[in-house]
CSV table of C-alpha atoms in Angstrom, one decimal:
chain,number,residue,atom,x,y,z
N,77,UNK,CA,-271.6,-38.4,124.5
N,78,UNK,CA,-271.6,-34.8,124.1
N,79,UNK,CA,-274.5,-34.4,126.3
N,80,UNK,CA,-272.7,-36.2,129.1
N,81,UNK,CA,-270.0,-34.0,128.9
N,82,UNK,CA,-272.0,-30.4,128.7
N,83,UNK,CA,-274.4,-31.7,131.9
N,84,UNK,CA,-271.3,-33.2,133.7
N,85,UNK,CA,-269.1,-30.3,133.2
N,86,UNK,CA,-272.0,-28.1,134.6
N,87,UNK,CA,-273.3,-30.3,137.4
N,88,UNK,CA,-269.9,-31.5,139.0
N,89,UNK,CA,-268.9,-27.6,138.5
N,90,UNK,CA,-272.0,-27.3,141.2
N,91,UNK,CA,-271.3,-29.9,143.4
N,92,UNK,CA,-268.3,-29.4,143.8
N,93,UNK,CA,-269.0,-25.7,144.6
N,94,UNK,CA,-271.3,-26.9,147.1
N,95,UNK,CA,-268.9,-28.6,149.0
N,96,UNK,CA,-266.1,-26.7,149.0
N,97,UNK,CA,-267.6,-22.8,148.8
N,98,UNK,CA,-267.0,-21.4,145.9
N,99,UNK,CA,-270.7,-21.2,144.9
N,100,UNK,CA,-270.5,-16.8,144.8
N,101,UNK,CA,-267.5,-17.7,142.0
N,102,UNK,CA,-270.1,-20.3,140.2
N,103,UNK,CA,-273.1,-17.9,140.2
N,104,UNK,CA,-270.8,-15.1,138.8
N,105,UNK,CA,-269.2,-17.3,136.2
N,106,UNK,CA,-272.6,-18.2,134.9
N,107,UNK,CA,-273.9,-15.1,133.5
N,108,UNK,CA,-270.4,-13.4,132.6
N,109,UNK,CA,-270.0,-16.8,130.1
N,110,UNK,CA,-273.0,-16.5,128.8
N,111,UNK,CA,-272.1,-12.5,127.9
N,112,UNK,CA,-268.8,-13.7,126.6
N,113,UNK,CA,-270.4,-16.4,124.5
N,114,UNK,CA,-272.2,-13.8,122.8
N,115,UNK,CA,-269.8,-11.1,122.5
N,116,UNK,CA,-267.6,-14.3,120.8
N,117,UNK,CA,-270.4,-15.3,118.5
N,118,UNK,CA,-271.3,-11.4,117.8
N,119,UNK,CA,-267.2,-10.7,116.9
N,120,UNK,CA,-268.3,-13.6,114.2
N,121,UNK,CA,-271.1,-12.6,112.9
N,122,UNK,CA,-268.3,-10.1,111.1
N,123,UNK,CA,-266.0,-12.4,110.1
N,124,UNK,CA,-268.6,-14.8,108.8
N,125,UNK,CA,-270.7,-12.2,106.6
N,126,UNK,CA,-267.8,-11.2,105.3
N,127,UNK,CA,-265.7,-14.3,104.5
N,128,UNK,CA,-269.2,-16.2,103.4
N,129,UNK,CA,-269.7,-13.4,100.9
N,130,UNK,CA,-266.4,-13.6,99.6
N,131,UNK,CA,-266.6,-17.3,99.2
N,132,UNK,CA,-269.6,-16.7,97.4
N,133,UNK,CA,-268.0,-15.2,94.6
N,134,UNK,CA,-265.1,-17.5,94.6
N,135,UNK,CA,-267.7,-20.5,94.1
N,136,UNK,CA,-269.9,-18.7,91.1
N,137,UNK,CA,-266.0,-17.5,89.7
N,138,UNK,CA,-265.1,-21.1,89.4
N,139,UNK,CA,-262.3,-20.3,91.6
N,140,UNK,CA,-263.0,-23.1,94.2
N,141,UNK,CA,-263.8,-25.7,91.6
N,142,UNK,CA,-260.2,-24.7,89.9
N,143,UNK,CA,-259.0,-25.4,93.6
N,144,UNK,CA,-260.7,-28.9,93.7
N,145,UNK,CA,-259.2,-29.8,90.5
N,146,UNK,CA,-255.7,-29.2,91.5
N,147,UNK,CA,-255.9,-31.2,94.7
N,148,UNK,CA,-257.6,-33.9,93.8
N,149,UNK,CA,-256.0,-36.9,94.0
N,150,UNK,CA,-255.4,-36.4,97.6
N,151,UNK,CA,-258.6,-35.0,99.0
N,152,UNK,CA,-260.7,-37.7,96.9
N,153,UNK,CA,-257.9,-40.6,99.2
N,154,UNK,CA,-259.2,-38.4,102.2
N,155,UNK,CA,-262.3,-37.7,101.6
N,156,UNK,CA,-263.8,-40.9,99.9
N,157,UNK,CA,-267.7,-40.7,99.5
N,158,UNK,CA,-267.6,-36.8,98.2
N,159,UNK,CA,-268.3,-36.7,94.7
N,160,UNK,CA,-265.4,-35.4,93.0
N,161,UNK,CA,-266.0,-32.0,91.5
N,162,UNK,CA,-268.7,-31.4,94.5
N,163,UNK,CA,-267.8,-27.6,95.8
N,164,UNK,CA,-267.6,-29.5,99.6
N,165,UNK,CA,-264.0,-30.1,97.8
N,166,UNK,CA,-263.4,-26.6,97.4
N,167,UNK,CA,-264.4,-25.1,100.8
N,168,UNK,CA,-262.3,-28.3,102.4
N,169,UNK,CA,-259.6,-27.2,100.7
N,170,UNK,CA,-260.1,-22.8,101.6
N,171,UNK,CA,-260.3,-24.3,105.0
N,172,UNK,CA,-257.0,-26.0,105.1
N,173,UNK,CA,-255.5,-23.5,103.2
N,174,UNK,CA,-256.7,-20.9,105.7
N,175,UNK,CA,-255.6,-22.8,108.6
N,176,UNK,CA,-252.5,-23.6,106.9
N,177,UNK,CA,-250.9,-20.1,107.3
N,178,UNK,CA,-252.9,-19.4,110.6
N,179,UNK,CA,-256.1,-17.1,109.6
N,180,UNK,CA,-258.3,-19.0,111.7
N,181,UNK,CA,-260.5,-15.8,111.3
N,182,UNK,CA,-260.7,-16.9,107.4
N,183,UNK,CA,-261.1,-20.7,108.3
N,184,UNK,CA,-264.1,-21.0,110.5
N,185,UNK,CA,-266.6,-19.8,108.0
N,186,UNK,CA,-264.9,-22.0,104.8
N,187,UNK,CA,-265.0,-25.0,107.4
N,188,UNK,CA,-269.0,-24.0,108.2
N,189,UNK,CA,-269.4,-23.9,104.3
N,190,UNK,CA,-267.8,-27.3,103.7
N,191,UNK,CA,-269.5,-29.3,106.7
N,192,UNK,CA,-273.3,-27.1,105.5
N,193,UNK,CA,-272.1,-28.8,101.7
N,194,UNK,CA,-271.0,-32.5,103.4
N,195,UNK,CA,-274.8,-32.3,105.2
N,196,UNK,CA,-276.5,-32.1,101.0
N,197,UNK,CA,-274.3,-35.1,100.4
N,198,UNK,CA,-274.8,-37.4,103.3
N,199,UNK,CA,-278.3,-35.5,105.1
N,200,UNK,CA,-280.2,-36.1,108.3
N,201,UNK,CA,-278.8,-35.2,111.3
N,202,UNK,CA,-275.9,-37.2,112.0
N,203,UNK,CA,-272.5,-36.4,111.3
N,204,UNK,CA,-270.9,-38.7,108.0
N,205,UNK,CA,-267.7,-40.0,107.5
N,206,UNK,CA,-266.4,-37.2,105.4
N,207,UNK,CA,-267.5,-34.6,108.6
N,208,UNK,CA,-265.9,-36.8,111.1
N,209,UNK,CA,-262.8,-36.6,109.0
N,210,UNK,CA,-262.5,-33.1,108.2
N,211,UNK,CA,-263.4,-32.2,112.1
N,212,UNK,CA,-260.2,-34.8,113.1
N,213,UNK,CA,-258.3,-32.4,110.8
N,214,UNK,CA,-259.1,-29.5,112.3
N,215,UNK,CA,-259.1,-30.0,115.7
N,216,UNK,CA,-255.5,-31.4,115.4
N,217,UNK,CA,-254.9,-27.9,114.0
N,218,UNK,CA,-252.9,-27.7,110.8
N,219,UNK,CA,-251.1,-24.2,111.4
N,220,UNK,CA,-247.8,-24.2,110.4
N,221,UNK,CA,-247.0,-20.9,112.3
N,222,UNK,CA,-248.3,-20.1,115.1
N,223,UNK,CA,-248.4,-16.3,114.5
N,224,UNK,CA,-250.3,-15.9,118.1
N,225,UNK,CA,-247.8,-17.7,120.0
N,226,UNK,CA,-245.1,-16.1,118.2
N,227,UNK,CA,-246.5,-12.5,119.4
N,228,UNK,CA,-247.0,-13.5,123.0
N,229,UNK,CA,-243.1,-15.3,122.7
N,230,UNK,CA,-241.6,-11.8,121.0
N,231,UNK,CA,-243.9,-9.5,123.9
N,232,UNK,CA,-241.9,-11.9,126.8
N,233,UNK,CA,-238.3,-9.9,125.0
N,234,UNK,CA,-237.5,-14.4,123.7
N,235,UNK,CA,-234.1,-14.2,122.1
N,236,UNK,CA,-235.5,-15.8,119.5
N,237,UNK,CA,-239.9,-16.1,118.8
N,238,UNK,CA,-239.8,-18.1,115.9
N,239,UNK,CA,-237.5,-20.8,117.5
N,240,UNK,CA,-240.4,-23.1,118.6
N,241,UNK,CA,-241.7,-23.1,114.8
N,242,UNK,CA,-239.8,-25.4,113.7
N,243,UNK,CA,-241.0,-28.4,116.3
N,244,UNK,CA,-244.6,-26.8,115.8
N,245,UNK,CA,-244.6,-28.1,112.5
N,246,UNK,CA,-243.3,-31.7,113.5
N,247,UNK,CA,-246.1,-31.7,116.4
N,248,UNK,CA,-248.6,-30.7,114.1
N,249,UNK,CA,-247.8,-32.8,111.2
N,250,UNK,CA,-247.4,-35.8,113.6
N,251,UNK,CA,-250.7,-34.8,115.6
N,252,UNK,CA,-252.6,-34.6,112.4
N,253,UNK,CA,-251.4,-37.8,111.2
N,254,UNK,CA,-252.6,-39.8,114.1
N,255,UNK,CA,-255.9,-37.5,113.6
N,256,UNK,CA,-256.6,-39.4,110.4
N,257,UNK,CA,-255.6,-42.6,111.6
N,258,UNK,CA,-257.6,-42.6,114.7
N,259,UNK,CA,-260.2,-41.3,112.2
N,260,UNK,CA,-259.7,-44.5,109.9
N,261,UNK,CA,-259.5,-46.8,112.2
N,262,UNK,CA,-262.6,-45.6,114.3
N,263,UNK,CA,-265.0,-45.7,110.8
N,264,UNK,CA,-263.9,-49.7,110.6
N,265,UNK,CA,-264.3,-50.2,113.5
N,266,UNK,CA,-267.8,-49.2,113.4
N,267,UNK,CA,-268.3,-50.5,110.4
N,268,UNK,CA,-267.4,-54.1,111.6
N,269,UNK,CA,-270.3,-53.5,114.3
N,270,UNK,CA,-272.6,-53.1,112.0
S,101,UNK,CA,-240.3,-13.4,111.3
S,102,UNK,CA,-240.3,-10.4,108.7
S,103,UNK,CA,-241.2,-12.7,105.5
S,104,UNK,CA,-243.7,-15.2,107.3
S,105,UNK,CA,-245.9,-11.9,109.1
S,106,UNK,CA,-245.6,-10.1,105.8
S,107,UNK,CA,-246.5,-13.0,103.5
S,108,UNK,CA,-249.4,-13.2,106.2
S,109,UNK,CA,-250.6,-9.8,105.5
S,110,UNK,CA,-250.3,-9.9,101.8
S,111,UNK,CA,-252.0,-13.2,101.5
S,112,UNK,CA,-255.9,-12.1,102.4
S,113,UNK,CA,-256.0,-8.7,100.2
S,114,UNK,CA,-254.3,-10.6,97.2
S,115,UNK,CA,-256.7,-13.5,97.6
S,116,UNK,CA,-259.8,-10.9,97.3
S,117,UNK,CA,-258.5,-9.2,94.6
S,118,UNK,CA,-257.5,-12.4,92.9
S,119,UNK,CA,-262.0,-13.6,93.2
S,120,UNK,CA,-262.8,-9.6,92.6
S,121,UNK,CA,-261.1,-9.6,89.1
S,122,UNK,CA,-262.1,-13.8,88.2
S,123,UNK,CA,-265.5,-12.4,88.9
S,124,UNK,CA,-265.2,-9.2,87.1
S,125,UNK,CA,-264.0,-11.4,84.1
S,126,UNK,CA,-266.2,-13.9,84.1
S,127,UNK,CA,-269.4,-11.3,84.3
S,128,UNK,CA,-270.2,-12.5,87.7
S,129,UNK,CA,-272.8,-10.2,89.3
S,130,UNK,CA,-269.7,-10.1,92.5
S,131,UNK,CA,-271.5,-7.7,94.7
S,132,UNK,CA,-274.7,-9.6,94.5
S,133,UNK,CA,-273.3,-12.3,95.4
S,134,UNK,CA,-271.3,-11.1,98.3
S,135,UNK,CA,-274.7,-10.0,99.9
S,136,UNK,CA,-276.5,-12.7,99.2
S,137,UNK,CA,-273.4,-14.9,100.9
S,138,UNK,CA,-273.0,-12.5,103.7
S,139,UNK,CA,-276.7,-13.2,104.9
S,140,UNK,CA,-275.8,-17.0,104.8
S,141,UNK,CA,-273.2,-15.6,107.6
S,142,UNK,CA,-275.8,-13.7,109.7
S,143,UNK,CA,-278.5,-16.8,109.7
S,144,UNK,CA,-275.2,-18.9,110.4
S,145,UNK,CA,-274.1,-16.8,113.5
S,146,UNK,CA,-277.8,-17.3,115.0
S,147,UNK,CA,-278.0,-20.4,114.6
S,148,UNK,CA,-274.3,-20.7,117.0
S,149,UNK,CA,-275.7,-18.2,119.2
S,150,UNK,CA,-277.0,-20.8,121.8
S,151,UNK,CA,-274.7,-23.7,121.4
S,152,UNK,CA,-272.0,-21.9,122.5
S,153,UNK,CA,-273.6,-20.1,125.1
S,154,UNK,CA,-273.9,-23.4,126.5
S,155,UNK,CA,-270.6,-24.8,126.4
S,156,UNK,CA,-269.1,-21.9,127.4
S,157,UNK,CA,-271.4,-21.2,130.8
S,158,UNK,CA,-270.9,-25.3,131.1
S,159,UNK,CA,-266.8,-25.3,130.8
S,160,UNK,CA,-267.1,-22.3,133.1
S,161,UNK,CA,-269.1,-23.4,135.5
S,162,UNK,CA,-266.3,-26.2,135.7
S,163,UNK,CA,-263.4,-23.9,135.7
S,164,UNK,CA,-264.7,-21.2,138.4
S,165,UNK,CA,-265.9,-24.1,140.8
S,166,UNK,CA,-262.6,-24.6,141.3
S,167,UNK,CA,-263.2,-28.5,140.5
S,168,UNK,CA,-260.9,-28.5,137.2
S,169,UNK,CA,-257.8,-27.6,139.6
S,170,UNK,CA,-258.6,-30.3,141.8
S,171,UNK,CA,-259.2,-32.8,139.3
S,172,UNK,CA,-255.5,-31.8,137.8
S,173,UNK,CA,-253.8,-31.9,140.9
S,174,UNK,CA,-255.5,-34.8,141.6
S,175,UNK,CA,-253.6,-36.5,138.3
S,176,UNK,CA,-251.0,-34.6,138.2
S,177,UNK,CA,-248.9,-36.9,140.2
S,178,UNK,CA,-250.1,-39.8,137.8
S,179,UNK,CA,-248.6,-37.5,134.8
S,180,UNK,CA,-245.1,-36.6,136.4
S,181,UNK,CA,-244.4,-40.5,136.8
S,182,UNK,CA,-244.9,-40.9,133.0
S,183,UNK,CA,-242.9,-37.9,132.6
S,184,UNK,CA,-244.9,-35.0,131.8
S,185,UNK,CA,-243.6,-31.6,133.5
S,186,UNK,CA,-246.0,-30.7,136.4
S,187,UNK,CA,-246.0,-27.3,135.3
S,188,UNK,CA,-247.5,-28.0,131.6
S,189,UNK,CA,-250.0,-30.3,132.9
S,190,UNK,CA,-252.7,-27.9,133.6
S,191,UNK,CA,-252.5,-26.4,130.2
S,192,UNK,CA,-252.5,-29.9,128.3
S,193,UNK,CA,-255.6,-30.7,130.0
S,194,UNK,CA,-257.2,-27.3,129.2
S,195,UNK,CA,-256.2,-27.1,125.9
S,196,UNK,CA,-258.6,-29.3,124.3
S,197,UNK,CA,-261.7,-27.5,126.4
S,198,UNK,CA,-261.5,-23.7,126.2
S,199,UNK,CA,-259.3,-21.7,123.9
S,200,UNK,CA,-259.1,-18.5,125.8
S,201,UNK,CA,-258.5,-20.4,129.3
S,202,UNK,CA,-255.6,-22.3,127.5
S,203,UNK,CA,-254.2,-18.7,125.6
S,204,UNK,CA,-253.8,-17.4,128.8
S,205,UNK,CA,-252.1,-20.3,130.6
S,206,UNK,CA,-249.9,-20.1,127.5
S,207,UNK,CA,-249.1,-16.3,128.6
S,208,UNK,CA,-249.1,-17.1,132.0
S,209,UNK,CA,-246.0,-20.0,131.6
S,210,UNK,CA,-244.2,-18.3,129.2
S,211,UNK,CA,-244.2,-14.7,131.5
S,212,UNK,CA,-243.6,-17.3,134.7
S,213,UNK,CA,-240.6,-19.6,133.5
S,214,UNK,CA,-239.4,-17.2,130.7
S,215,UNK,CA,-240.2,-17.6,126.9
S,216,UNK,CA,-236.7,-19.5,126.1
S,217,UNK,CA,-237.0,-21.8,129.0
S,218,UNK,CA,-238.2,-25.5,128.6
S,219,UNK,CA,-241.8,-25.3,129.8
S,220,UNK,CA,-241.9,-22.1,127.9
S,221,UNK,CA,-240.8,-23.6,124.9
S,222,UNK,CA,-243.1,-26.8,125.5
S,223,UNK,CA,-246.0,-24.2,126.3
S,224,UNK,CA,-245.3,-22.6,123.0
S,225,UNK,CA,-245.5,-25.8,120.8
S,226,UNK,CA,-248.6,-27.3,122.9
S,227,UNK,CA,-250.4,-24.4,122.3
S,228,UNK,CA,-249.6,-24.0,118.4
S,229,UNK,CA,-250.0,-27.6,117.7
S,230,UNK,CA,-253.3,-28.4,118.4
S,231,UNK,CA,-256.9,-27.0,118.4
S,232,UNK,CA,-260.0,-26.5,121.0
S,233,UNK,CA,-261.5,-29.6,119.9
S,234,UNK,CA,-264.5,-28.9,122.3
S,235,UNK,CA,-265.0,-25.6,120.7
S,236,UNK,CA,-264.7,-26.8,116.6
S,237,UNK,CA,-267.0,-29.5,117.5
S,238,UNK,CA,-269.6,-27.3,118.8
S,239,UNK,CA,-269.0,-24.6,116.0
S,240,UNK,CA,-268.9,-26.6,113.2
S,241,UNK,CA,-271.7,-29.2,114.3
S,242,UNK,CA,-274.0,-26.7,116.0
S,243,UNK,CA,-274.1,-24.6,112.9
S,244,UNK,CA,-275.3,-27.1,110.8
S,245,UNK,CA,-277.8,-29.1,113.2
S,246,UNK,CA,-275.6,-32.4,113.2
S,247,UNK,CA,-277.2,-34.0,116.5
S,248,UNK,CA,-275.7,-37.3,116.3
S,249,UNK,CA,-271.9,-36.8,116.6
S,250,UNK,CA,-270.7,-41.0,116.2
S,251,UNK,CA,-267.2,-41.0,117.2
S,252,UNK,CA,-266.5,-37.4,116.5
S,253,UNK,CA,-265.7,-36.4,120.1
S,254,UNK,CA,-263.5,-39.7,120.6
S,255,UNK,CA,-261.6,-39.0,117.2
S,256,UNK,CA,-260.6,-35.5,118.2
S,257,UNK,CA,-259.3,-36.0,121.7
S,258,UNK,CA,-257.5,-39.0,121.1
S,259,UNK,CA,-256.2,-36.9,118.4
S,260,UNK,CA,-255.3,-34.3,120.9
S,261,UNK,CA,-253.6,-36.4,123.2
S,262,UNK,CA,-251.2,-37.5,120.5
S,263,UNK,CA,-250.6,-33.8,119.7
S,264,UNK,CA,-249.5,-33.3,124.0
S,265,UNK,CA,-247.4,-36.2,123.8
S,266,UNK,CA,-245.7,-35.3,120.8
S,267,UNK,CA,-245.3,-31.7,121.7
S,268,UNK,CA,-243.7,-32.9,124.8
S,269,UNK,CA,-241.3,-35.2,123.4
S,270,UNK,CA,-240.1,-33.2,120.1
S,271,UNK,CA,-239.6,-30.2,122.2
S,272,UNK,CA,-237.1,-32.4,124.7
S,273,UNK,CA,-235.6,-34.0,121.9
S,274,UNK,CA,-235.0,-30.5,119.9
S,275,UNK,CA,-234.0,-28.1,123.4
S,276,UNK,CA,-233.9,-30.6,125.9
């Protein structure tokens, strides 16, 4: 699926430039992506050394299985073939945490950790239950405040920035929600198949 | 504002010190360690290097054809009959595809319509409410070689779409 959407994305860009003559904006857009893309992934290369690091002491420290311990009951009802006491616990859990209170910075690398730790459990290439769920997660975000949108909102002179955080939460919490059910009901459904 | 940004700051330099002195404690080699975790990173950032220099030139390709605007103008009316404001349409759409291109729509409402109007509100919640799925799927997938995706992609959209419609209605309900 996902190579129908990079190819199509590209090639109806391309037809479509074709037709209506905006090939010169195409050809330009091509190679000043592919300099973004790796200024993007050289601005993580930072982030990543540093937070991996980090996390590495945190795991030998006993700090993230102290973190699995406390949570759970609930990641365990989440997350059901994990081995409980597995560190893939702990890094979900840095992950949500980070995302939580809005340091995406923080959250991508602990997210990277726990899907690299999900792969040991399940192997191969293709992506396991517990991955599909904890991707659902975060791609129905789970920040609470939206500290970017609250600096773009205060550098527009708003009356009030953090007015809109509030109904953020709800839209989150509700958007996350459905993420797991979707989630749920997708896995039994292709289960059933099967 | 004041508590949340400086409960923000606080939060990262008290986490650190709270691993620095566990480790220190627990006579963990912590410097080691870091390094030996930090070139985890560096092989990790590699290994992204060319899956997102791919989506990006792909979604960009898309976006600077001109063939994105079309397609949401195309729908657009569609969307108003069900009654989703023209002017957010573009950004719900975007949202889910490329982070930056949604960011600046974000800017560009908000500095058009006012940041304590209704689409600037509704821009406001969108935005903070849900994720670039396109982009956590490549990131988190491409760095670990997952190849086959199952119902991933479907999961997080539909997920998304939720998130717009939600956004939309809590932020009529709340200002409307």
């Amino acid at each position: 699926m996902v190579n129908i959407i990079w190819a199509g994305m590209a090639a109806i860009g391309i037809i479509y430039a074709m037709i209506n003559g905006t090939m010169d904006k195409v050809n330009e857009a091509i190679f000043e992506s592919a300099n973004e893309a790796v200024t993007l992934t050289i601005g993580l290369i930072s982030v990543l050394v540093f937070w991996l690091g980090i996390m590495k002491i945190a795991e030998k420290a006993g700090i993230l299985e102290l973190l699995a311990k406390l949570f759970r009951p609930v990641v365990v009802r989440l997350f059901p073939d994990i081995p409980k006491d597995h560190p893939a616990i702990g890094y979900i859990l840095s992950n949500i945490t980070a995302n939580i209170f809005g340091l995406g910075n923080a959250a991508t690398p602990m997210g990277i950790k726990a899907m690299e730790q999900m792969k040991q459990i399940s192997g191969g290439d293709t992506a396991s239950r517990s991955m599909i769920t904890f991707l659902a997660l975060n791609t129905s975000s789970l920040t609470l405040i939206p500290t970017t949108v609250i600096a773009i909102r205060m550098q527009y002179d708003s009356a009030s920035p953090t007015e809109i955080v509030g109904a953020t939460i709800l839209a989150t919490l509700i958007s996350s929600i459905s993420a797991i059910l979707i989630d749920r009901f997708f896995y039994y459904h292709s289960r059933r198949r099967i | 504002m004041g508590f949340i940004t400086s409960m923000s700051i606080w939060l990262i330099p008290c986490f650190i010190l709270v691993v620095l002195i566990t480790a220190t404690v627990k006579r963990v080699p912590s410097y080691e360690l870091f390094v030996e975790g930090g070139k985890e990173g560096v092989k990790m950032a590699f290994s992204l290097l060319p899956f997102l220099v791919g989506m990006i030139v792909s979604i960009s390709i898309l976006r600077s054809s001109g063939a994105l605007d079309a397609f949401i103008n195309l729908i657009s009316p569609f969307l108003s009959f069900i009654g989703i404001p023209p002017d957010i349409i573009p950004l719900a759409i975007v949202r889910p595809i490329s982070g930056t291109a949604a960011l600046g729509m974000t800017t560009e409402l908000i500095d058009a319509y006012g940041p304590d109007s209704f689409i600037g509100r509704l821009a406001s919640v969108m935005q903070g409410s849900t994720d670039t799925t396109l982009y956590i799927l490549t990131v988190y997938f491409g760095a670990i070689g997952i190849r086959k995706m199952g119902y991933a992609l479907k999961v997080g959209l539909l997920a998304d779409l939720v998130g717009i419609i939600a956004s939309i209605v809590i932020v009529s309900i709340l200002f409307g």
